[in-house]
Amino acid sequence: MATVHKINEDLVKERQKCTFNVQELTYLLDGGEEVTKERREFENILRNVKELQDEVPEVYLSHKERYENAVRKTCILQNVRNDFEKKREVLSPRNIFRAGYAVIKDVSPFFLHNGMFVPTIIGQGTPEQQAEWLPKAKAMAIIGTYAQTELGHGTFIRGLETTATYDAKTEEFILNSPKVTSYKWWPGGLGTTVNHCITVAQLYINGKKYGIHPFIVQIRDLETHKPLPGIKVGEIGPKMGFATANNGFLGFQNFRIPRKNMLMKNAQVLKDGTFVKGMNEKLTYGTMVMVRVNIVSDSAFHTAMAATIAVRYAAVRHQSQLKAKEPEVQIIDYLTQQHKLFIAIATSHAFSNTYTWLYQAYLKVVEDLGKQKQDHLPELHALSCCLKATSSRDAGVIVEQCRLACGGHGYMASSNLPIIYGYTTAAITYEGEHTVLLLQTARYLMKAWMSALEGKVLAPSVAYLVDWLKSDKQRWQNTPEVIVKGFQHVAAGKIKDAFDAIQKHVKAGKDYEDAWNLASVQLIKASEAHSRAILCDGYLRETVRTSSSVSPSLAKVLNHLVQLYIVYWTLETAGDLLVYSNIGKDDIAVLKEKYEELLALIRPNAVGLVDAFDISDEILQSTLGSYDGRVYERLMEEAMKSPLNKEPVNQSFHKYLKPFIKKAKL
Ligand SMILES: CCCCC/C=C\C/C=C\C/C=C\C/C=C\C/C=C\CCC(=O)SCCNC(=O)CCNC(=O)[C@H](O)C(C)(C)COP(=O)(O)OP(=O)(O)OC[C@H]1O[C@@H](n2cnc3c(N)ncnc32)[C@H](O)[C@@H]1OP(=O)(O)O
Ligand SMILES: Cc1cc2nc3c(=O)[nH]c(=O)nc-3n(C[C@H](O)[C@H](O)[C@H](O)COP(=O)(O)OP(=O)(O)OC[C@H]3O[C@@H](n4cnc5c(N)ncnc54)[C@H](O)[C@@H]3O)c2cc1C
């Protein structure tokens, strides 16, 4: 029987202080009691699968062993999931995503299968193509990835070099990688795991180029798993994180695939080689939009993980005295510590709330596209780009801040903060590099500004530009609503400045593209300010909306958090607000006090708030963040698992140290 340990006394006291019902918040964050129950049930089943327990911590395994262990466990996870779904409803994607962390300590080599391969078949395939591949893909009879990026190009996908040349005689496409730079590079699972992939390649028909399109390609034999003739595939080697994601490379040499393997929901190639244009060529980029929306939710979860670890640790850890002769204080009682941590909790809530409405906006666009309507696509693209960019970047900063807040122990692999940092920061680059996505949004903002000047009606997310042009700056008040308006004024002001900068360069004789480049630092600043205004506005609206349907005690805490988020960012961007809004120095002084008050109000609920994220110890994988707070015991237990502690004297002593010391004595 497993030993039951006492909960750390500080944590017991913290939980007693909590002023709201933790369970109620968990249900709210999950999207309902049923979702929480389903999640807990599934996590509980996984907890009891003996084969999923690691005898040796993964960190001590070699690169190869780690990968093999990840494949082994991912297969078990998939089987457990299949059994679960036979008896009950299909698990929600978010619940399966979360549970995955309890199994694979890092990133699953199957990650891109569910994350992008299946969604691309759904989003880019015709009904016939879906009927052919989806059942096999969903059952994992075929395993795939999304192979777009190449050694030479990740951002500029119109420049991809892999070619798919149509041969009307055989009704096949011939895939080729003409140069080293045209090799696919990065796709998760490609290294040694998958047997299929979506390959994004330049289409050629009768010598004419028709741009990039997605193709389903089988790359390995289903029986032997050997690469098929004409395929060169392998793993790209160790990275900063993503140790078990099995990222790979792929090259083609006259590799033939049938015509039906081009995903043809949008553009089509007919048997005779006739090219039929789709409604909008950018719909080929659809999977990326979906993933960018999802990354906002992932950023919320990664922030919640880091906050849970660092807040529980801060409640358990005592260090230094506030007053002489008094006991050492819990580090969570240092205001500077609260400053580092409470924003982490609020940020996770801000991203969850943002994801809720952004996902609905995404679903609406997908529904509209089904009716051949694409009016809201540019707005969704602009929103998904800047919110993916800002949420992943903020999450990276927050995770690192949480690590720093744990002092030396945060640097231990067993805290799990290094691994969380590895996959959080990867998201800043993948699925559209940070700056590049901000510039995509800026493109939309410049057009919106022009429309505003022309007096046109604007899409809701940029409607504030019209208000800004119409009215004088509002009289400042230190209320969340007026501060959000202030953020919109900052965004509008920066958008205008960036627009004017471009115009100035154009007037001075520059090409528009050069003028754009010369103004691009201002453009990304405008995009960032727009993101912050959207985040604050959406978070405030969602909180007001949910507050009416939850208990008064919970509504109060949610209100503290949203205020903290808004006031934190007011103080962080005070310089901008002073330039672009009516805020005064005195208002900032008042808000500094308000911020300190909010920290004090949140303090008694800090542990309750991270408990409400309901991240089990198996998912958290952290010596510092476990529910029972046995920080020191766990650190010691984990240290004892080091292979270097398995023998009293390591052989290197006899081989190297002893002769070295002897020589030194002579
Ligand atoms: C089980 C255990 C689990 C453990 C998991 C642990 C950790 C993981 C954590 C979270 C991850 C969760 C989910 C994620 C799932 C998978 C992700 C994993 C790995 C990442 C995979 C990848 O990275 S795939 C490759 C992604 N690549 C990119 O994103 C490339 C970026 N580049 C582009 O998108 C484009 O090239 C571009 C947009 C920068 C430029 O395109 P271009 O064609 O040149 O267009 P422009 O000339 O700039 O613009 C023209 C016009 O088009 C409009 N437009 C552009 N894109 C879109 C679009 N997508 N939709 C609509 N419209 C678009 C643009 O606005 C312009 O319009 P205007 O002319 O009107 O201005
Ligand atoms: C962990 C991880 C997993 C990944 N998984 C996959 C996968 O499964 N499938 C897949 O296809 N790809 C994958 N990728 C690749 C990823 O999508 C690309 O790395 C990403 O899109 C960035 O492209 P890049 O590497 O070419 O960077 P680059 O575009 O070369 O960026 C380098 C620098 O140039 C700047 N830059 C580039 N273009 C511009 C511009 N127009 N204006 C201003 N600055 C610019 C960028 O801001 C950046 O600072 C993965 C990457 C990582 C890190």
Tab-separated table of N, CA and C in Angstrom, residues 115-134 145-148 157 173 197-201 211-217 259-269 275-292 362 365-366 369-370 377 380 431:
chain	number	residue	atom	x	y	z
A	115	GLY	N	-2.113	16.855	-33.020
A	115	GLY	CA	-2.051	18.317	-33.035
A	115	GLY	C	-2.223	18.924	-34.421
A	116	MET	N	-1.710	18.241	-35.479
A	116	MET	CA	-1.769	18.863	-36.811
A	116	MET	C	-2.112	17.907	-37.963
A	117	PHE	N	-1.692	16.636	-37.858
A	117	PHE	CA	-1.945	15.711	-38.976
A	117	PHE	C	-3.454	15.497	-39.149
A	118	VAL	N	-4.098	15.057	-38.066
A	118	VAL	CA	-5.549	14.815	-38.136
A	118	VAL	C	-6.305	16.122	-38.463
A	119	PRO	N	-6.016	17.240	-37.752
A	119	PRO	CA	-6.734	18.473	-38.096
A	119	PRO	C	-6.549	18.918	-39.548
A	120	THR	N	-5.381	18.637	-40.149
A	120	THR	CA	-5.180	19.057	-41.546
A	120	THR	C	-6.048	18.214	-42.482
A	121	ILE	N	-6.172	16.928	-42.175
A	121	ILE	CA	-7.051	16.098	-43.023
A	121	ILE	C	-8.479	16.638	-42.911
A	122	ILE	N	-8.866	17.003	-41.691
A	122	ILE	CA	-10.224	17.528	-41.496
A	122	ILE	C	-10.388	18.877	-42.205
A	123	GLY	N	-9.403	19.740	-42.040
A	123	GLY	CA	-9.538	21.112	-42.546
A	123	GLY	C	-9.257	21.263	-44.034
A	124	GLN	N	-8.413	20.380	-44.580
A	124	GLN	CA	-7.973	20.571	-45.974
A	124	GLN	C	-8.448	19.462	-46.917
A	125	GLY	N	-9.011	18.384	-46.348
A	125	GLY	CA	-9.407	17.247	-47.187
A	125	GLY	C	-10.850	17.363	-47.674
A	126	THR	N	-11.117	16.801	-48.864
A	126	THR	CA	-12.501	16.725	-49.353
A	126	THR	C	-13.220	15.641	-48.545
A	127	PRO	N	-14.557	15.571	-48.617
A	127	PRO	CA	-15.258	14.504	-47.883
A	127	PRO	C	-14.714	13.116	-48.244
A	128	GLU	N	-14.382	12.897	-49.528
A	128	GLU	CA	-13.865	11.577	-49.949
A	128	GLU	C	-12.505	11.319	-49.298
A	129	GLN	N	-11.667	12.347	-49.284
A	129	GLN	CA	-10.331	12.175	-48.687
A	129	GLN	C	-10.449	11.943	-47.185
A	130	GLN	N	-11.376	12.645	-46.574
A	130	GLN	CA	-11.581	12.430	-45.129
A	130	GLN	C	-12.048	11.005	-44.884
A	131	ALA	N	-12.965	10.544	-45.741
A	131	ALA	CA	-13.485	9.180	-45.555
A	131	ALA	C	-12.356	8.165	-45.693
A	132	GLU	N	-11.404	8.439	-46.573
A	132	GLU	CA	-10.317	7.487	-46.760
A	132	GLU	C	-9.312	7.500	-45.605
A	133	TRP	N	-8.905	8.694	-45.167
A	133	TRP	CA	-7.792	8.746	-44.216
A	133	TRP	C	-8.171	8.953	-42.758
A	134	LEU	N	-9.291	9.629	-42.544
A	134	LEU	CA	-9.593	9.979	-41.141
A	134	LEU	C	-9.783	8.764	-40.229
A	145	THR	N	2.509	13.328	-39.286
A	145	THR	CA	2.972	14.618	-38.765
A	145	THR	C	2.689	15.689	-39.827
A	146	TYR	N	3.144	16.903	-39.531
A	146	TYR	CA	2.918	18.031	-40.436
A	146	TYR	C	4.273	18.550	-40.877
A	147	ALA	N	4.644	18.238	-42.133
A	147	ALA	CA	5.986	18.575	-42.612
A	147	ALA	C	5.927	19.778	-43.549
A	148	GLN	N	6.143	20.927	-42.987
A	148	GLN	CA	6.097	22.158	-43.784
A	148	GLN	C	7.474	22.819	-43.826
A	157	ILE	N	6.772	30.784	-46.212
A	157	ILE	CA	6.408	29.484	-46.772
A	157	ILE	C	6.162	29.537	-48.278
A	173	PHE	N	1.751	12.757	-58.548
A	173	PHE	CA	2.670	13.867	-58.280
A	173	PHE	C	4.042	13.256	-58.005
A	197	CYS	N	2.971	11.647	-43.534
A	197	CYS	CA	3.006	13.060	-43.152
A	197	CYS	C	2.247	13.893	-44.171
A	198	ILE	N	1.794	15.044	-43.682
A	198	ILE	CA	1.306	16.063	-44.595
A	198	ILE	C	2.566	16.773	-45.059
A	199	THR	N	2.801	16.764	-46.348
A	199	THR	CA	3.965	17.484	-46.879
A	199	THR	C	3.463	18.712	-47.623
A	200	VAL	N	4.008	19.857	-47.259
A	200	VAL	CA	3.622	21.074	-47.967
A	200	VAL	C	4.681	21.325	-49.041
A	201	ALA	N	4.233	21.377	-50.308
A	201	ALA	CA	5.189	21.480	-51.420
A	201	ALA	C	4.683	22.434	-52.486
A	211	GLY	N	2.075	27.504	-56.594
A	211	GLY	CA	2.115	27.808	-55.154
A	211	GLY	C	2.103	26.559	-54.275
A	212	ILE	N	2.078	26.785	-52.959
A	212	ILE	CA	2.222	25.643	-52.039
A	212	ILE	C	0.867	24.992	-51.721
A	213	HIS	N	0.927	23.667	-51.600
A	213	HIS	CA	-0.288	22.887	-51.318
A	213	HIS	C	0.073	21.703	-50.421
A	214	PRO	N	-0.917	21.191	-49.673
A	214	PRO	CA	-0.631	20.057	-48.788
A	214	PRO	C	-0.906	18.701	-49.458
A	215	PHE	N	-0.025	17.758	-49.223
A	215	PHE	CA	-0.162	16.406	-49.787
A	215	PHE	C	-0.029	15.386	-48.656
A	216	ILE	N	-0.808	14.315	-48.740
A	216	ILE	CA	-0.610	13.223	-47.766
A	216	ILE	C	0.401	12.267	-48.371
A	217	VAL	N	1.443	11.979	-47.613
A	217	VAL	CA	2.508	11.141	-48.143
A	217	VAL	C	2.836	10.023	-47.155
A	259	ARG	N	-2.615	11.163	-57.465
A	259	ARG	CA	-3.246	12.487	-57.530
A	259	ARG	C	-4.164	12.743	-56.338
A	260	LYS	N	-4.871	11.678	-55.914
A	260	LYS	CA	-5.842	11.865	-54.826
A	260	LYS	C	-5.151	12.222	-53.489
A	261	ASN	N	-3.824	12.153	-53.450
A	261	ASN	CA	-3.137	12.492	-52.190
A	261	ASN	C	-2.916	13.988	-51.991
A	262	MET	N	-3.240	14.783	-52.994
A	262	MET	CA	-3.213	16.235	-52.738
A	262	MET	C	-4.519	16.574	-52.019
A	263	LEU	N	-4.414	17.229	-50.864
A	263	LEU	CA	-5.636	17.581	-50.120
A	263	LEU	C	-6.348	18.696	-50.876
A	264	MET	N	-7.573	18.390	-51.322
A	264	MET	CA	-8.196	19.269	-52.330
A	264	MET	C	-9.485	19.953	-51.877
A	265	LYS	N	-9.606	20.209	-50.590
A	265	LYS	CA	-10.813	20.936	-50.171
A	265	LYS	C	-10.809	22.349	-50.767
A	266	ASN	N	-9.627	22.945	-50.877
A	266	ASN	CA	-9.552	24.295	-51.416
A	266	ASN	C	-9.223	24.234	-52.918
A	267	ALA	N	-7.940	24.238	-53.265
A	267	ALA	CA	-7.588	24.142	-54.684
A	267	ALA	C	-7.600	22.671	-55.125
A	268	GLN	N	-7.765	22.444	-56.436
A	268	GLN	CA	-7.782	21.077	-56.963
A	268	GLN	C	-6.923	20.947	-58.211
A	269	VAL	N	-6.437	19.725	-58.435
A	269	VAL	CA	-5.786	19.406	-59.711
A	269	VAL	C	-6.617	18.284	-60.332
A	275	PHE	N	-5.753	23.071	-63.232
A	275	PHE	CA	-5.696	23.558	-61.846
A	275	PHE	C	-6.947	24.373	-61.558
A	276	VAL	N	-7.656	24.016	-60.479
A	276	VAL	CA	-8.865	24.770	-60.105
A	276	VAL	C	-8.552	25.539	-58.828
A	277	LYS	N	-8.609	26.848	-58.944
A	277	LYS	CA	-8.267	27.714	-57.796
A	277	LYS	C	-9.284	27.571	-56.669
A	278	GLY	N	-8.848	27.708	-55.435
A	278	GLY	CA	-9.779	27.689	-54.309
A	278	GLY	C	-10.362	29.070	-54.072
A	279	MET	N	-11.279	29.150	-53.109
A	279	MET	CA	-11.934	30.432	-52.811
A	279	MET	C	-10.899	31.486	-52.390
A	280	ASN	N	-9.902	31.052	-51.594
A	280	ASN	CA	-8.866	31.964	-51.093
A	280	ASN	C	-7.626	31.114	-50.865
A	281	GLU	N	-6.530	31.499	-51.518
A	281	GLU	CA	-5.338	30.631	-51.425
A	281	GLU	C	-4.812	30.526	-49.997
A	282	LYS	N	-5.124	31.501	-49.143
A	282	LYS	CA	-4.619	31.466	-47.760
A	282	LYS	C	-5.339	30.423	-46.909
A	283	LEU	N	-6.409	29.844	-47.453
A	283	LEU	CA	-7.080	28.791	-46.680
A	283	LEU	C	-6.173	27.572	-46.522
A	284	THR	N	-5.169	27.468	-47.374
A	284	THR	CA	-4.172	26.404	-47.233
A	284	THR	C	-3.454	26.534	-45.888
A	285	TYR	N	-3.465	27.730	-45.325
A	285	TYR	CA	-2.766	27.967	-44.054
A	285	TYR	C	-3.676	27.680	-42.847
A	286	GLY	N	-4.823	27.069	-43.110
A	286	GLY	CA	-5.858	26.935	-42.076
A	286	GLY	C	-5.437	26.206	-40.813
A	287	THR	N	-4.634	25.137	-40.963
A	287	THR	CA	-4.242	24.381	-39.755
A	287	THR	C	-3.440	25.275	-38.818
A	288	MET	N	-2.631	26.143	-39.426
A	288	MET	CA	-1.803	27.022	-38.586
A	288	MET	C	-2.674	27.971	-37.763
A	289	VAL	N	-3.761	28.440	-38.366
A	289	VAL	CA	-4.658	29.341	-37.617
A	289	VAL	C	-5.231	28.596	-36.417
A	290	MET	N	-5.675	27.365	-36.657
A	290	MET	CA	-6.261	26.572	-35.572
A	290	MET	C	-5.251	26.356	-34.441
A	291	VAL	N	-4.019	26.002	-34.824
A	291	VAL	CA	-3.013	25.731	-33.786
A	291	VAL	C	-2.671	27.011	-33.022
A	292	ARG	N	-2.620	28.129	-33.751
A	292	ARG	CA	-2.320	29.406	-33.056
A	292	ARG	C	-3.388	29.713	-32.016
A	362	TYR	N	-13.123	31.415	-33.852
A	362	TYR	CA	-12.547	30.470	-34.828
A	362	TYR	C	-13.646	29.561	-35.395
A	365	VAL	N	-15.806	31.312	-37.895
A	365	VAL	CA	-15.174	31.478	-39.217
A	365	VAL	C	-15.219	30.154	-39.986
A	366	VAL	N	-14.956	29.045	-39.280
A	366	VAL	CA	-14.995	27.737	-39.950
A	366	VAL	C	-16.407	27.484	-40.493
A	369	LEU	N	-16.949	29.662	-43.518
A	369	LEU	CA	-16.215	29.197	-44.701
A	369	LEU	C	-16.972	28.057	-45.375
A	370	GLY	N	-17.630	27.242	-44.544
A	370	GLY	CA	-18.454	26.165	-45.083
A	370	GLY	C	-19.563	26.715	-45.966
A	377	LEU	N	-12.435	36.209	-41.838
A	377	LEU	CA	-11.134	35.507	-41.842
A	377	LEU	C	-9.955	36.451	-41.563
A	380	LEU	N	-9.796	37.200	-37.872
A	380	LEU	CA	-9.372	36.027	-37.093
A	380	LEU	C	-7.863	35.798	-37.253
A	431	GLU	N	4.964	27.460	-35.080
A	431	GLU	CA	3.639	27.891	-35.540
A	431	GLU	C	3.599	29.386	-35.850
